[in-house]
Amino acid sequence: MHSRRTRRTFLQKTGALLGGLALSGAPVATLADTQGIQRRTPPPPGMNPFGVALVGLGNYATNQLAPALQETERCRLTGIVTGTPAKADKWMAEYNIPEQNVYNYETFDRIADNPDIDIVYVVLPNSMHAEYAIRAAEAGKQVITEKPMATSVRDCERMIEACDQAGVKLSVGYRLHFEPHHQEIMRLGQEQVFGPVTVVEASFSFTSRNTDAWRFSKEMAGGGALLDVGVYAIQGARYTIGEEPVRVRASGYNTRPDIFTEIYETILWEMEFPGGAVSSHSTSYSANVNRLYMMAPRGWARIEPAFMYNSVSGETNEGPMGYPHVTQQALQMDDFARCITEDETSRVSGEEGLKDMQVIEAIYRSIDRNGRWVEV
Ligand code: NAD
């Protein structure tokens, strides 16, 4: 296992080491902290946790976010927004949510009058993120939206503007910024521990069997695997290299045009960074790959599987990273709550989501131009 000492400095610099010492004395040790990896600042004494309303009670809200909200220290699940009354009954019983904190898509705006709800977390199909994030901001609520932030650069900008105007914070559900293997690869790359990063290879694909779902509709999803999971590969390259890509080239493939009628089945792309690093990527709904690989003159790091909730694993040329499991979503939401309390911009802010969407739009432009290099 490699040195932790320098890692601590990096985490302090990036804010990933959730110190906040001034507020409440020594931070509480978490499991990860016992290995010098991750700290979560305890809530200020007597803090009333922020109330979170989940909008859209699908797979991710049900199986990841609601359970994670049972582990958070600075926020808790107090409300839901759903179009399905049977789901409302089930959630009210399971999570002790009072009826006055249950909304549907028509009554949603009345959330403005509900003091039990401070944060609205949008977990809807991609094309609906912008509308509900903006309505939440207009209701005066702090906003988290799932990835991809939206389906166009223009919508990302509108969301940022709406939150700025309302004086609320906006963040994107980029949970991996709170995962220790990913924090370590950020440090190794950005601090050039093995020399300046030369190549990043990052790919995320899975075999999707649910081919009639919204993810296969261009209108609802905004694109295919690229927006859904390819965005993690874009993120991985950006945060490992610590720079913004300047140009990309890409190609799209479709071996099953009967199923993939509106979206590409597979996209391959490359990115060039201002410091000279390059990155290479693939994303597909017909393959299984899940890795983030960093190469530099004096060493390498590989996280594989990289983008999972539970089974992230990594090594470098010096040995296994060996970090323990963390509940990424709980750390992500608690950090957003901390940012509200301390009036800080989230490290997974709307601007982060916007930058990824700028890359995504450039990738589609390159595909339309037969794979020519295009500026981001
Ligand atoms: P899902 O299909 O399981 O859930 C979507 C929810 O939206 C459902 O409850 C559905 O009823 C509701 N909905 C409301 N209006 C709808 C409409 N017009 N059409 C379709 N559904 C409608 O999807 P999911 O997997 O939970 O994904 C939701 C969002 O969360 C997506 O943006 C996705 O990218 C994101 N997500 C993020 C992660 C992550 O690791 N951060 C993981 C999975 C999903």
Short mmCIF file of C-alpha atoms and ligand atoms in Angstrom, two decimals:
data_model
loop_
_atom_site.label_atom_id
_atom_site.label_comp_id
_atom_site.label_asym_id
_atom_site.label_seq_id
_atom_site.Cartn_x
_atom_site.Cartn_y
_atom_site.Cartn_z
CA MET A 1 0.00 0.00 0.00
CA HIS A 2 1.44 3.38 -0.83
CA SER A 3 2.15 6.44 1.22
CA ARG A 4 -0.80 8.21 2.77
CA ARG A 5 1.10 11.24 4.01
CA THR A 6 1.17 13.25 0.84
CA ARG A 7 -2.37 12.20 0.12
CA ARG A 8 -3.61 14.05 3.18
CA THR A 9 -2.12 17.32 1.88
CA PHE A 10 -3.86 16.86 -1.45
CA LEU A 11 -7.20 16.15 0.16
CA GLN A 12 -6.85 19.23 2.32
CA LYS A 13 -6.07 21.32 -0.75
CA THR A 14 -8.97 20.02 -2.80
CA GLY A 15 -11.32 20.21 0.15
CA ALA A 16 -11.84 16.48 -0.10
CA LEU A 17 -10.60 16.06 3.43
CA LEU A 18 -13.69 17.34 5.09
CA GLY A 19 -11.96 19.20 7.86
CA GLY A 20 -14.22 22.06 8.90
CA LEU A 21 -12.31 22.06 12.17
CA ALA A 22 -13.32 25.55 13.12
CA LEU A 23 -16.94 24.64 13.52
CA SER A 24 -16.88 21.74 15.84
CA GLY A 25 -13.48 20.68 17.08
CA ALA A 26 -11.79 17.49 15.95
CA PRO A 27 -13.45 15.68 13.06
CA VAL A 28 -15.00 12.33 13.86
CA ALA A 29 -13.10 9.34 12.52
CA THR A 30 -14.94 7.21 9.99
CA LEU A 31 -13.85 3.71 9.01
CA ALA A 32 -11.93 5.19 6.12
CA ASP A 33 -10.38 7.81 8.34
CA THR A 34 -8.80 5.16 10.51
CA GLN A 35 -6.64 4.47 7.47
CA GLY A 36 -6.00 8.16 6.93
CA ILE A 37 -8.21 8.34 3.89
CA GLN A 38 -11.43 10.20 4.35
CA ARG A 39 -12.86 12.47 6.94
CA ARG A 40 -16.40 13.58 7.31
CA THR A 41 -16.87 16.70 9.36
CA PRO A 42 -19.42 16.04 12.05
CA PRO A 43 -22.43 18.31 11.92
CA PRO A 44 -22.22 21.38 14.13
CA PRO A 45 -23.58 20.58 17.60
CA GLY A 46 -27.36 20.80 17.66
CA MET A 47 -27.61 21.06 13.87
CA ASN A 48 -31.03 20.22 12.54
CA PRO A 49 -30.31 18.06 9.47
CA PHE A 50 -31.47 19.49 6.15
CA GLY A 51 -34.60 17.89 4.74
CA VAL A 52 -34.20 16.25 1.34
CA ALA A 53 -37.01 15.55 -1.12
CA LEU A 54 -36.30 12.98 -3.83
CA VAL A 55 -37.99 13.73 -7.14
CA GLY A 56 -38.63 10.54 -9.12
CA LEU A 57 -38.73 7.27 -7.19
CA GLY A 58 -37.13 4.98 -9.76
CA ASN A 59 -34.29 2.55 -9.46
CA TYR A 60 -31.53 4.91 -8.29
CA ALA A 61 -33.66 6.81 -5.78
CA THR A 62 -35.10 3.59 -4.36
CA ASN A 63 -32.04 1.38 -4.20
CA GLN A 64 -29.22 3.88 -3.59
CA LEU A 65 -30.28 7.35 -2.49
CA ALA A 66 -33.00 6.51 0.03
CA PRO A 67 -30.80 3.91 1.79
CA ALA A 68 -27.85 6.34 1.73
CA LEU A 69 -30.05 8.99 3.34
CA GLN A 70 -30.36 6.64 6.34
CA GLU A 71 -26.59 7.04 6.81
CA THR A 72 -26.23 10.78 6.31
CA GLU A 73 -25.48 13.01 9.28
CA ARG A 74 -26.30 16.45 7.89
CA CYS A 75 -29.41 15.68 5.86
CA ARG A 76 -32.31 13.26 5.95
CA LEU A 77 -35.15 12.13 3.76
CA THR A 78 -38.23 14.23 4.52
CA GLY A 79 -40.16 14.40 1.24
CA ILE A 80 -40.93 12.68 -2.05
CA VAL A 81 -42.24 13.68 -5.45
CA THR A 82 -43.87 10.90 -7.45
CA GLY A 83 -46.58 10.41 -10.04
CA THR A 84 -47.48 6.98 -8.65
CA PRO A 85 -49.78 6.97 -5.57
CA ALA A 86 -48.89 3.37 -4.68
CA LYS A 87 -45.21 4.33 -4.44
CA ALA A 88 -46.12 7.27 -2.23
CA ASP A 89 -47.93 4.97 0.23
CA LYS A 90 -45.02 2.57 0.33
CA TRP A 91 -42.41 5.29 0.90
CA MET A 92 -44.48 7.10 3.52
CA ALA A 93 -44.70 3.86 5.51
CA GLU A 94 -41.10 2.81 4.97
CA TYR A 95 -39.47 6.16 5.68
CA ASN A 96 -41.98 7.75 7.98
CA ILE A 97 -42.74 10.58 5.57
CA PRO A 98 -45.81 12.65 6.49
CA GLU A 99 -48.50 13.09 3.86
CA GLN A 100 -47.96 16.86 3.66
CA ASN A 101 -44.42 16.20 2.37
CA VAL A 102 -45.61 14.10 -0.57
CA TYR A 103 -45.99 15.82 -3.93
CA ASN A 104 -46.74 14.81 -7.50
CA TYR A 105 -45.52 16.54 -10.66
CA GLU A 106 -48.52 18.89 -10.71
CA THR A 107 -48.31 19.95 -7.06
CA PHE A 108 -44.49 20.09 -7.06
CA ASP A 109 -44.22 23.90 -6.95
CA ARG A 110 -46.04 24.02 -3.61
CA ILE A 111 -42.85 22.60 -2.13
CA ALA A 112 -41.86 26.29 -1.84
CA ASP A 113 -44.11 26.55 1.24
CA ASN A 114 -42.72 23.48 2.98
CA PRO A 115 -40.12 24.22 5.67
CA ASP A 116 -39.37 20.49 6.09
CA ILE A 117 -37.72 20.45 2.68
CA ASP A 118 -34.44 22.29 2.15
CA ILE A 119 -32.88 20.27 -0.68
CA VAL A 120 -34.58 18.95 -3.80
CA TYR A 121 -32.76 16.01 -5.41
CA VAL A 122 -33.83 15.44 -9.04
CA VAL A 123 -33.59 11.75 -9.98
CA LEU A 124 -35.74 11.80 -13.12
CA PRO A 125 -34.94 10.80 -16.73
CA ASN A 126 -32.19 13.07 -18.09
CA SER A 127 -34.37 15.34 -20.21
CA MET A 128 -36.43 16.28 -17.13
CA HIS A 129 -33.49 17.39 -14.95
CA ALA A 130 -33.46 20.97 -16.22
CA GLU A 131 -37.16 21.63 -15.71
CA TYR A 132 -37.29 20.24 -12.17
CA ALA A 133 -33.98 21.75 -11.09
CA ILE A 134 -35.18 25.16 -12.27
CA ARG A 135 -38.60 24.77 -10.63
CA ALA A 136 -36.87 23.69 -7.40
CA ALA A 137 -34.62 26.77 -7.49
CA GLU A 138 -37.62 28.98 -8.14
CA ALA A 139 -39.23 27.40 -5.08
CA GLY A 140 -36.18 28.56 -3.11
CA LYS A 141 -34.76 25.09 -2.55
CA GLN A 142 -31.13 23.96 -2.76
CA VAL A 143 -30.70 21.65 -5.74
CA ILE A 144 -28.95 18.40 -6.50
CA THR A 145 -29.51 16.89 -9.92
CA GLU A 146 -28.47 13.49 -11.10
CA LYS A 147 -25.94 13.00 -13.88
CA PRO A 148 -25.88 13.79 -16.71
CA MET A 149 -26.73 17.27 -15.51
CA ALA A 150 -29.07 17.82 -18.48
CA THR A 151 -29.27 16.93 -22.16
CA SER A 152 -27.72 20.12 -23.60
CA VAL A 153 -25.20 22.80 -22.75
CA ARG A 154 -27.99 25.36 -23.01
CA ASP A 155 -30.05 23.57 -20.36
CA CYS A 156 -27.03 23.33 -18.04
CA GLU A 157 -26.55 27.09 -18.39
CA ARG A 158 -30.24 27.73 -17.69
CA MET A 159 -30.02 25.61 -14.53
CA ILE A 160 -26.94 27.48 -13.30
CA GLU A 161 -28.60 30.84 -14.03
CA ALA A 162 -31.80 29.85 -12.22
CA CYS A 163 -29.90 28.72 -9.12
CA ASP A 164 -27.73 31.85 -9.15
CA GLN A 165 -30.78 34.06 -9.44
CA ALA A 166 -32.56 32.24 -6.64
CA GLY A 167 -29.44 32.35 -4.46
CA VAL A 168 -29.40 28.57 -4.01
CA LYS A 169 -26.63 26.05 -4.56
CA LEU A 170 -26.58 23.54 -7.37
CA SER A 171 -24.71 20.28 -7.49
CA VAL A 172 -24.57 17.17 -9.67
CA GLY A 173 -24.68 13.61 -8.32
CA TYR A 174 -21.06 12.86 -9.17
CA ARG A 175 -20.66 10.40 -6.30
CA LEU A 176 -17.15 9.24 -7.26
CA HIS A 177 -15.55 12.49 -6.09
CA PHE A 178 -16.24 11.11 -2.61
CA GLU A 179 -14.74 7.64 -3.21
CA PRO A 180 -11.19 7.07 -1.92
CA HIS A 181 -9.75 5.24 -4.96
CA HIS A 182 -10.93 8.10 -7.17
CA GLN A 183 -9.61 10.69 -4.74
CA GLU A 184 -6.28 8.88 -4.88
CA ILE A 185 -6.10 8.84 -8.69
CA MET A 186 -6.93 12.58 -8.66
CA ARG A 187 -3.96 13.11 -6.35
CA LEU A 188 -1.59 10.88 -8.31
CA GLY A 189 -2.50 12.58 -11.58
CA GLN A 190 -2.91 16.20 -10.51
CA GLU A 191 0.19 16.21 -8.30
CA GLN A 192 2.13 14.37 -11.01
CA VAL A 193 3.35 11.84 -8.48
CA PHE A 194 4.61 9.58 -11.30
CA GLY A 195 5.40 12.51 -13.59
CA PRO A 196 2.92 14.33 -15.82
CA VAL A 197 0.10 12.05 -16.97
CA THR A 198 0.66 10.95 -20.55
CA VAL A 199 -2.39 8.80 -21.24
CA VAL A 200 -5.72 8.14 -19.56
CA GLU A 201 -7.86 5.28 -20.71
CA ALA A 202 -11.36 5.29 -19.27
CA SER A 203 -14.33 3.28 -20.43
CA PHE A 204 -17.74 2.41 -19.07
CA SER A 205 -20.12 0.06 -20.86
CA PHE A 206 -22.81 -2.35 -19.78
CA THR A 207 -25.14 -4.66 -21.61
CA SER A 208 -28.57 -3.14 -21.43
CA ARG A 209 -31.44 -5.56 -21.80
CA ASN A 210 -34.21 -3.09 -21.03
CA THR A 211 -34.28 -1.73 -24.56
CA ASP A 212 -37.71 -0.11 -24.43
CA ALA A 213 -36.93 2.12 -21.45
CA TRP A 214 -36.44 5.91 -21.58
CA ARG A 215 -32.66 5.39 -21.87
CA PHE A 216 -33.22 4.31 -25.50
CA SER A 217 -35.19 7.44 -26.40
CA LYS A 218 -33.08 10.29 -27.73
CA GLU A 219 -35.64 12.77 -26.51
CA MET A 220 -35.73 11.47 -22.91
CA ALA A 221 -32.09 10.42 -22.53
CA GLY A 222 -30.46 13.08 -24.71
CA GLY A 223 -28.23 10.40 -26.21
CA GLY A 224 -27.24 6.85 -25.41
CA ALA A 225 -24.56 5.29 -23.24
CA LEU A 226 -22.40 8.41 -23.61
CA LEU A 227 -24.68 10.58 -21.47
CA ASP A 228 -25.65 7.71 -19.22
CA VAL A 229 -22.31 6.15 -18.31
CA GLY A 230 -19.74 7.56 -20.75
CA VAL A 231 -19.93 10.73 -18.69
CA TYR A 232 -18.02 8.91 -15.93
CA ALA A 233 -15.19 8.27 -18.36
CA ILE A 234 -15.10 11.97 -19.32
CA GLN A 235 -15.09 12.87 -15.63
CA GLY A 236 -12.33 10.33 -14.92
CA ALA A 237 -10.02 11.80 -17.55
CA ARG A 238 -10.73 15.37 -16.46
CA TYR A 239 -10.10 14.78 -12.77
CA THR A 240 -7.11 12.49 -13.24
CA ILE A 241 -5.34 14.95 -15.55
CA GLY A 242 -6.71 18.01 -13.77
CA GLU A 243 -7.23 19.90 -17.03
CA GLU A 244 -10.05 20.52 -19.48
CA PRO A 245 -9.89 18.78 -22.87
CA VAL A 246 -9.33 21.15 -25.76
CA ARG A 247 -10.40 18.92 -28.65
CA VAL A 248 -12.02 15.55 -29.26
CA ARG A 249 -12.60 13.12 -32.07
CA ALA A 250 -15.22 10.40 -31.98
CA SER A 251 -17.06 7.74 -33.92
CA GLY A 252 -20.42 6.10 -33.33
CA TYR A 253 -21.34 2.49 -34.14
CA ASN A 254 -24.51 0.53 -34.36
CA THR A 255 -24.54 -3.22 -34.96
CA ARG A 256 -28.22 -3.62 -34.05
CA PRO A 257 -30.13 -0.86 -35.83
CA ASP A 258 -33.40 -2.66 -35.07
CA ILE A 259 -32.90 -1.92 -31.36
CA PHE A 260 -30.79 1.23 -31.47
CA THR A 261 -33.11 3.29 -33.61
CA GLU A 262 -32.42 6.70 -32.03
CA ILE A 263 -29.09 6.42 -30.22
CA TYR A 264 -25.65 5.00 -30.89
CA GLU A 265 -25.02 1.58 -29.45
CA THR A 266 -21.30 2.29 -29.01
CA ILE A 267 -19.16 5.42 -29.12
CA LEU A 268 -15.35 5.57 -29.19
CA TRP A 269 -13.56 8.85 -28.60
CA GLU A 270 -10.23 10.49 -27.86
CA MET A 271 -9.46 13.77 -26.11
CA GLU A 272 -6.41 16.05 -26.10
CA PHE A 273 -5.48 18.16 -23.07
CA PRO A 274 -3.56 21.44 -23.05
CA GLY A 275 -0.56 20.00 -21.17
CA GLY A 276 -0.07 17.28 -23.80
CA ALA A 277 -1.94 14.39 -22.17
CA VAL A 278 -4.31 12.34 -24.32
CA SER A 279 -7.20 10.11 -23.36
CA SER A 280 -8.98 7.25 -25.03
CA HIS A 281 -12.50 6.05 -24.27
CA SER A 282 -15.38 3.81 -25.19
CA THR A 283 -18.95 3.53 -23.99
CA SER A 284 -21.60 1.07 -25.09
CA TYR A 285 -24.88 -0.57 -24.18
CA SER A 286 -23.58 -3.85 -25.67
CA ALA A 287 -20.36 -4.54 -23.77
CA ASN A 288 -19.07 -4.74 -20.24
CA VAL A 289 -16.12 -2.61 -19.27
CA ASN A 290 -15.62 -0.45 -16.22
CA ARG A 291 -12.17 1.02 -15.79
CA LEU A 292 -10.07 4.13 -15.28
CA TYR A 293 -6.40 3.75 -16.13
CA MET A 294 -3.73 6.44 -15.75
CA MET A 295 -0.29 6.18 -17.31
CA ALA A 296 2.70 8.42 -16.55
CA PRO A 297 6.46 8.16 -17.16
CA ARG A 298 7.31 6.70 -13.75
CA GLY A 299 4.18 4.78 -12.87
CA TRP A 300 0.57 3.92 -13.44
CA ALA A 301 -2.70 3.54 -11.58
CA ARG A 302 -5.70 1.48 -12.48
CA ILE A 303 -9.15 1.45 -10.92
CA GLU A 304 -11.15 -1.54 -12.10
CA PRO A 305 -14.02 -1.92 -11.51
CA ALA A 306 -14.00 1.84 -11.35
CA PHE A 307 -17.49 3.27 -11.40
CA MET A 308 -19.50 0.91 -9.19
CA TYR A 309 -21.23 1.65 -5.90
CA ASN A 310 -19.77 -1.25 -3.93
CA SER A 311 -16.90 -3.01 -5.60
CA VAL A 312 -14.41 -0.32 -6.56
CA SER A 313 -10.89 -1.72 -6.61
CA GLY A 314 -7.57 -0.20 -7.59
CA GLU A 315 -3.84 -0.65 -7.75
CA THR A 316 -0.76 1.21 -8.84
CA ASN A 317 2.66 0.00 -9.91
CA GLU A 318 3.48 0.20 -6.18
CA GLY A 319 0.74 -2.21 -5.10
CA PRO A 320 -2.94 -2.39 -4.24
CA MET A 321 -4.68 0.83 -3.20
CA GLY A 322 -6.71 -1.20 -0.74
CA TYR A 323 -9.19 1.43 0.35
CA PRO A 324 -12.34 0.33 2.16
CA HIS A 325 -15.87 0.68 0.89
CA VAL A 326 -17.65 3.97 1.54
CA THR A 327 -21.26 4.88 0.86
CA GLN A 328 -20.48 7.39 -1.88
CA GLN A 329 -23.97 8.86 -2.02
CA ALA A 330 -24.09 9.52 1.75
CA LEU A 331 -20.75 11.33 1.63
CA GLN A 332 -21.86 13.25 -1.48
CA MET A 333 -25.11 14.46 0.09
CA ASP A 334 -23.51 15.28 3.44
CA ASP A 335 -20.86 17.30 1.67
CA PHE A 336 -23.53 19.25 -0.20
CA ALA A 337 -25.23 19.94 3.14
CA ARG A 338 -21.88 21.09 4.54
CA CYS A 339 -21.44 23.42 1.54
CA ILE A 340 -24.84 24.98 2.30
CA THR A 341 -23.92 25.48 5.97
CA GLU A 342 -20.47 26.87 5.19
CA ASP A 343 -21.57 28.74 2.06
CA GLU A 344 -19.10 26.97 -0.21
CA THR A 345 -19.45 25.92 -3.82
CA SER A 346 -19.79 22.18 -4.12
CA ARG A 347 -16.82 20.47 -5.74
CA VAL A 348 -19.43 18.75 -7.93
CA SER A 349 -21.12 22.00 -8.88
CA GLY A 350 -23.30 22.83 -11.85
CA GLU A 351 -20.17 24.11 -13.61
CA GLU A 352 -18.71 20.58 -13.41
CA GLY A 353 -21.82 19.20 -15.08
CA LEU A 354 -21.72 21.95 -17.70
CA LYS A 355 -18.10 21.16 -18.60
CA ASP A 356 -18.97 17.50 -19.19
CA MET A 357 -21.92 18.49 -21.35
CA GLN A 358 -19.64 20.72 -23.45
CA VAL A 359 -17.43 17.68 -24.08
CA ILE A 360 -20.46 15.50 -24.87
CA GLU A 361 -21.74 17.99 -27.45
CA ALA A 362 -18.25 18.15 -29.02
CA ILE A 363 -18.19 14.34 -29.24
CA TYR A 364 -21.49 14.31 -31.15
CA ARG A 365 -20.25 17.11 -33.42
CA SER A 366 -17.18 15.05 -34.23
CA ILE A 367 -19.30 11.97 -35.03
CA ASP A 368 -21.41 14.14 -37.36
CA ARG A 369 -18.17 15.24 -39.07
CA ASN A 370 -16.98 11.68 -39.67
CA GLY A 371 -14.63 11.60 -36.73
CA ARG A 372 -12.74 14.81 -37.42
CA TRP A 373 -11.09 16.63 -34.51
CA VAL A 374 -13.37 19.32 -33.11
CA GLU A 375 -12.72 21.96 -30.48
CA VAL A 376 -14.55 21.57 -27.19
P1 NAD B 1 -35.62 4.95 -13.55
O1 NAD B 1 -36.25 4.77 -14.88
O2 NAD B 1 -35.48 3.74 -12.68
O3 NAD B 1 -36.39 6.06 -12.73
C1 NAD B 1 -36.91 7.22 -13.31
C2 NAD B 1 -38.06 7.72 -12.49
O4 NAD B 1 -38.63 8.85 -13.13
C3 NAD B 1 -39.20 6.68 -12.34
O5 NAD B 1 -39.65 6.65 -11.02
C4 NAD B 1 -40.28 7.21 -13.25
O6 NAD B 1 -41.58 6.87 -12.81
C5 NAD B 1 -40.05 8.72 -13.14
N1 NAD B 1 -40.61 9.47 -14.24
C6 NAD B 1 -41.33 10.61 -14.10
N2 NAD B 1 -41.72 11.07 -15.29
C7 NAD B 1 -41.29 10.20 -16.20
C8 NAD B 1 -41.41 10.13 -17.61
N3 NAD B 1 -42.06 11.06 -18.31
N4 NAD B 1 -40.84 9.09 -18.24
C9 NAD B 1 -40.13 8.15 -17.56
N5 NAD B 1 -40.00 8.17 -16.21
C10 NAD B 1 -40.57 9.18 -15.53
O7 NAD B 1 -34.21 5.59 -13.80
P2 NAD B 1 -32.97 5.67 -12.82
O8 NAD B 1 -32.01 4.59 -13.16
O9 NAD B 1 -33.41 5.80 -11.41
O10 NAD B 1 -32.29 7.05 -13.32
C11 NAD B 1 -32.80 8.31 -12.94
C12 NAD B 1 -31.69 9.35 -13.06
O11 NAD B 1 -30.64 9.01 -12.17
C13 NAD B 1 -31.05 9.40 -14.45
O12 NAD B 1 -30.74 10.72 -14.78
C14 NAD B 1 -29.79 8.59 -14.30
O13 NAD B 1 -28.76 8.99 -15.18
C15 NAD B 1 -29.41 8.87 -12.87
N6 NAD B 1 -28.66 7.75 -12.27
C16 NAD B 1 -27.51 8.06 -11.62
C17 NAD B 1 -26.76 7.05 -11.07
C18 NAD B 1 -25.50 7.37 -10.34
O14 NAD B 1 -24.73 6.44 -10.04
N7 NAD B 1 -25.24 8.62 -10.00
C19 NAD B 1 -27.17 5.73 -11.19
C20 NAD B 1 -28.37 5.45 -11.83
C21 NAD B 1 -29.11 6.48 -12.38
#
